């Protein structure tokens, strides 16, 4: 009974806080205050994590440029949705699956702040739309993407979708690999709410893309995979030595 009450309180807190933040962001963005609206994103993310009882730490944050890069983030848990807005620059374009556009208040706020929903399964049509959208943003914008395409288990990078290479070639933004550990255990697939706990975020050195070419996509995908796997390997060694 206590567990049910706790989960109910957590859910009400998350929903209420998210609706409030979404309304504020929508209002600000609707009157042209997009930068101020985006500044709410970290506050929203931290508030949700507080409701969940989720703590997080970041190593390698010094590698994060102030802007104009592609955050290539491994995806293991729904907690990623709330953690990364708390650590990335406010001027970040988030790429989300089109299914999330069915959430009425959230989807309006999401779009008004310059983010984009992508229709998975539409290949080059969806990719071309994404590239045009990113190119329409101010050059200093960061782009957040899960290059694996969907959630998976922690510990190593899964095969990446080629879209990240096309995006990097077209925008000349550097790629920053980022991985997390702990979220999959705290909030696995099929579970309604996460357990309280700690997530560690690890940021790698930027991968320069100014010499990348479309006709060598596989080589560049391997560069990104190696960057992600190197972070996993280093964090595993660090964990085993503690």
Short mmCIF file of C-alpha atoms in Angstrom, two decimals:
data_model
loop_
_atom_site.label_atom_id
_atom_site.label_comp_id
_atom_site.label_asym_id
_atom_site.label_seq_id
_atom_site.Cartn_x
_atom_site.Cartn_y
_atom_site.Cartn_z
CA UNK A 1 0.00 0.00 0.00
CA UNK A 2 2.80 2.42 0.91
CA UNK A 3 4.57 1.58 -2.34
CA UNK A 4 1.42 2.31 -4.35
CA UNK A 5 0.94 5.65 -2.58
CA UNK A 6 4.57 6.59 -3.20
CA UNK A 7 4.32 5.81 -6.90
CA UNK A 8 1.04 7.74 -7.16
CA UNK A 9 2.59 10.81 -5.50
CA UNK A 10 5.65 10.59 -7.75
CA UNK A 11 3.51 10.32 -10.88
CA UNK A 12 1.30 13.24 -9.86
CA UNK A 13 4.37 15.33 -9.09
CA UNK A 14 6.04 14.55 -12.42
CA UNK A 15 2.86 15.17 -14.44
CA UNK A 16 2.01 18.40 -12.61
CA UNK A 17 5.56 19.76 -12.84
CA UNK A 18 5.86 18.82 -16.51
CA UNK A 19 2.54 20.44 -17.44
CA UNK A 20 3.48 23.63 -15.58
CA UNK A 21 6.89 23.83 -17.28
CA UNK A 22 5.39 23.01 -20.69
CA UNK A 23 2.82 25.80 -20.34
CA UNK A 24 5.49 28.31 -19.34
CA UNK A 25 7.77 27.26 -22.20
CA UNK A 26 4.89 27.37 -24.68
CA UNK A 27 3.86 30.84 -23.54
CA UNK A 28 7.38 32.24 -23.74
CA UNK A 29 8.14 30.66 -27.12
CA UNK A 30 4.79 31.78 -28.56
CA UNK A 31 5.69 35.44 -27.95
CA UNK A 32 9.19 35.08 -29.38
CA UNK A 33 11.06 34.49 -26.11
CA UNK A 34 12.55 31.22 -27.34
CA UNK A 35 15.84 31.58 -25.47
CA UNK A 36 14.02 32.14 -22.19
CA UNK A 37 11.75 29.20 -22.95
CA UNK A 38 14.77 26.97 -23.53
CA UNK A 39 16.27 28.08 -20.22
CA UNK A 40 13.36 26.30 -18.51
CA UNK A 41 14.45 22.94 -19.95
CA UNK A 42 17.23 22.28 -17.38
CA UNK A 43 14.89 23.33 -14.55
CA UNK A 44 12.22 20.95 -15.84
CA UNK A 45 14.66 18.05 -16.12
CA UNK A 46 16.11 18.55 -12.66
CA UNK A 47 12.63 18.87 -11.14
CA UNK A 48 11.49 15.56 -12.65
CA UNK A 49 14.68 13.82 -11.49
CA UNK A 50 14.07 15.17 -7.99
CA UNK A 51 10.57 13.64 -8.02
CA UNK A 52 12.01 10.30 -9.13
CA UNK A 53 14.78 10.37 -6.53
CA UNK A 54 17.38 10.24 -9.30
CA UNK A 55 20.87 11.62 -8.66
CA UNK A 56 23.45 12.03 -11.40
CA UNK A 57 27.08 12.96 -11.85
CA UNK A 58 29.01 14.00 -14.96
CA UNK A 59 32.63 13.26 -15.86
CA UNK A 60 34.35 14.81 -18.85
CA UNK A 61 32.05 17.83 -18.89
CA UNK A 62 35.08 19.94 -19.85
CA UNK A 63 34.89 18.29 -23.29
CA UNK A 64 31.47 19.80 -23.97
CA UNK A 65 31.85 22.77 -26.35
CA UNK A 66 29.75 25.81 -25.53
CA UNK A 67 27.64 25.10 -28.61
CA UNK A 68 27.57 24.02 -32.26
CA UNK A 69 28.10 20.28 -31.88
CA UNK A 70 26.17 17.03 -32.21
CA UNK A 71 25.67 15.16 -28.93
CA UNK A 72 25.81 11.47 -29.89
CA UNK A 73 24.19 9.89 -26.85
CA UNK A 74 23.83 6.18 -26.10
CA UNK A 75 20.23 5.37 -25.13
CA UNK A 76 19.40 2.98 -22.28
CA UNK A 77 16.57 4.42 -20.24
CA UNK A 78 13.63 6.83 -20.29
CA UNK A 79 15.58 8.76 -17.65
CA UNK A 80 17.75 10.05 -20.53
CA UNK A 81 14.82 12.28 -21.46
CA UNK A 82 15.22 14.27 -18.25
CA UNK A 83 18.96 14.05 -17.57
CA UNK A 84 20.39 15.52 -20.76
CA UNK A 85 18.40 18.77 -20.76
CA UNK A 86 19.93 19.31 -17.32
CA UNK A 87 23.53 19.17 -18.60
CA UNK A 88 23.49 20.29 -22.26
CA UNK A 89 23.43 23.93 -23.42
CA UNK A 90 19.94 25.47 -23.47
CA UNK A 91 20.31 26.14 -27.22
CA UNK A 92 19.98 22.46 -28.10
CA UNK A 93 17.75 20.97 -30.78
CA UNK A 94 16.31 17.67 -29.57
CA UNK A 95 15.33 14.98 -32.06
CA UNK A 96 12.43 12.82 -30.90
CA UNK A 97 10.39 10.03 -32.44
CA UNK A 98 7.13 11.13 -34.04
CA UNK A 99 5.05 9.01 -31.65
CA UNK A 100 5.73 11.60 -28.91
CA UNK A 101 4.00 14.28 -31.00
CA UNK A 102 0.69 12.83 -29.81
CA UNK A 103 1.26 14.41 -26.37
CA UNK A 104 -0.65 17.69 -26.89
CA UNK A 105 0.91 20.15 -24.41
CA UNK A 106 4.40 18.67 -24.66
CA UNK A 107 4.44 18.50 -28.46
CA UNK A 108 3.50 22.16 -28.90
CA UNK A 109 6.19 23.34 -26.49
CA UNK A 110 8.70 20.97 -28.10
CA UNK A 111 8.12 22.33 -31.60
CA UNK A 112 7.95 26.00 -30.62
CA UNK A 113 11.45 25.75 -29.11
CA UNK A 114 12.96 24.57 -32.39
CA UNK A 115 13.02 20.84 -31.74
CA UNK A 116 11.81 18.26 -34.24
CA UNK A 117 9.87 15.00 -34.36
CA UNK A 118 11.23 12.45 -36.84
CA UNK A 119 9.15 9.76 -38.52
CA UNK A 120 11.10 6.57 -38.10
CA UNK A 121 11.04 4.18 -41.04
CA UNK A 122 10.86 6.92 -43.70
CA UNK A 123 14.57 6.80 -44.48
CA UNK A 124 16.04 9.59 -46.59
CA UNK A 125 12.78 11.57 -46.62
CA UNK A 126 12.84 11.96 -42.83
CA UNK A 127 16.61 12.54 -42.86
CA UNK A 128 16.34 15.31 -45.46
CA UNK A 129 13.63 16.99 -43.39
CA UNK A 130 15.84 16.76 -40.30
CA UNK A 131 18.87 18.24 -42.07
CA UNK A 132 16.82 21.14 -43.45
CA UNK A 133 15.44 21.83 -39.99
CA UNK A 134 18.88 21.87 -38.34
CA UNK A 135 20.30 24.09 -41.10
CA UNK A 136 17.46 26.56 -40.48
CA UNK A 137 18.56 27.03 -36.86
CA UNK A 138 21.24 29.53 -35.76
CA UNK A 139 24.73 28.02 -36.39
CA UNK A 140 25.61 27.85 -32.67
CA UNK A 141 22.83 25.36 -31.90
CA UNK A 142 23.72 21.95 -30.50
CA UNK A 143 21.89 18.89 -31.84
CA UNK A 144 20.93 16.00 -29.54
CA UNK A 145 20.59 12.58 -31.18
CA UNK A 146 20.46 8.93 -30.16
CA UNK A 147 22.47 7.49 -33.08
CA UNK A 148 21.50 3.90 -32.19
CA UNK A 149 17.88 4.79 -32.90
CA UNK A 150 16.27 3.09 -29.91
CA UNK A 151 16.93 1.92 -26.36
CA UNK A 152 19.18 -1.01 -25.56
CA UNK A 153 21.28 -2.51 -22.79
CA UNK A 154 24.23 -0.67 -21.27
CA UNK A 155 27.89 -1.50 -21.71
CA UNK A 156 28.59 -1.18 -25.41
CA UNK A 157 27.37 0.73 -28.42
CA UNK A 158 24.95 -0.99 -30.76
CA UNK A 159 25.03 -0.50 -34.56
CA UNK A 160 24.43 3.15 -35.41
CA UNK A 161 22.05 4.61 -37.96
CA UNK A 162 23.88 6.45 -40.79
CA UNK A 163 21.83 9.62 -40.25
CA UNK A 164 24.36 11.04 -37.80
CA UNK A 165 27.08 10.99 -40.48
CA UNK A 166 24.85 12.69 -43.06
CA UNK A 167 23.90 15.32 -40.48
CA UNK A 168 27.53 15.94 -39.52
CA UNK A 169 28.65 16.20 -43.16
CA UNK A 170 25.91 18.69 -43.99
CA UNK A 171 26.37 20.88 -40.90
CA UNK A 172 30.12 20.46 -40.20
CA UNK A 173 29.34 20.17 -36.50
CA UNK A 174 31.72 18.09 -34.38
CA UNK A 175 30.36 14.92 -32.76
CA UNK A 176 30.64 14.48 -28.98
CA UNK A 177 30.13 10.89 -27.75
CA UNK A 178 28.23 10.58 -24.45
CA UNK A 179 27.28 7.47 -22.48
CA UNK A 180 25.41 6.83 -19.24
CA UNK A 181 25.45 4.02 -16.70
CA UNK A 182 22.75 3.12 -14.17
CA UNK A 183 19.58 4.18 -15.94
CA UNK A 184 18.83 0.80 -17.50
CA UNK A 185 18.90 -0.85 -14.08
CA UNK A 186 16.77 1.87 -12.48
CA UNK A 187 14.15 2.09 -15.25
CA UNK A 188 14.13 -0.97 -17.54
CA UNK A 189 11.61 -1.42 -20.32
CA UNK A 190 8.15 -2.43 -19.18
CA UNK A 191 8.38 -0.72 -15.77
CA UNK A 192 6.04 2.21 -15.10
CA UNK A 193 8.33 4.27 -12.82
CA UNK A 194 12.06 4.22 -12.04
CA UNK A 195 13.62 3.23 -8.74
CA UNK A 196 15.60 5.94 -6.92
CA UNK A 197 19.33 5.76 -7.58
CA UNK A 198 22.38 7.26 -9.25
CA UNK A 199 23.27 7.65 -12.92
CA UNK A 200 26.78 8.50 -14.11
CA UNK A 201 27.19 10.45 -17.35
CA UNK A 202 30.48 10.27 -19.22
CA UNK A 203 31.46 12.72 -21.97
CA UNK A 204 34.15 11.97 -24.52
CA UNK A 205 36.41 14.22 -26.58
CA UNK A 206 34.82 15.81 -29.66
CA UNK A 207 35.29 14.03 -32.98
CA UNK A 208 36.05 16.54 -35.71
CA UNK A 209 33.95 16.07 -38.87
CA UNK A 210 35.27 18.75 -41.23
CA UNK A 211 36.93 16.11 -43.45
CA UNK A 212 34.06 13.60 -43.38
CA UNK A 213 32.56 12.50 -46.71
CA UNK A 214 29.23 10.86 -47.46
CA UNK A 215 30.87 8.13 -49.54
CA UNK A 216 32.82 6.90 -46.49
CA UNK A 217 29.84 6.63 -44.12
CA UNK A 218 30.89 3.30 -42.61
CA UNK A 219 34.32 4.63 -41.62
CA UNK A 220 32.79 7.58 -39.78
CA UNK A 221 30.15 5.43 -38.10
CA UNK A 222 33.00 3.32 -36.77
CA UNK A 223 34.68 6.46 -35.39
CA UNK A 224 31.55 7.29 -33.39
CA UNK A 225 31.08 3.69 -32.20
CA UNK A 226 34.71 3.59 -31.09
CA UNK A 227 34.22 6.85 -29.20
CA UNK A 228 31.20 5.45 -27.35
CA UNK A 229 32.83 2.08 -26.66
CA UNK A 230 35.99 3.77 -25.40
CA UNK A 231 33.89 5.62 -22.82
CA UNK A 232 32.20 2.40 -21.73
CA UNK A 233 35.59 0.67 -21.42
CA UNK A 234 37.10 3.49 -19.40
CA UNK A 235 34.14 3.71 -17.02
CA UNK A 236 34.17 -0.07 -16.53
CA UNK A 237 37.86 -0.01 -15.59
CA UNK A 238 37.27 2.92 -13.26
CA UNK A 239 34.38 1.09 -11.59
CA UNK A 240 36.35 -2.14 -11.12
CA UNK A 241 39.29 -0.30 -9.55
CA UNK A 242 37.10 1.44 -6.94
#
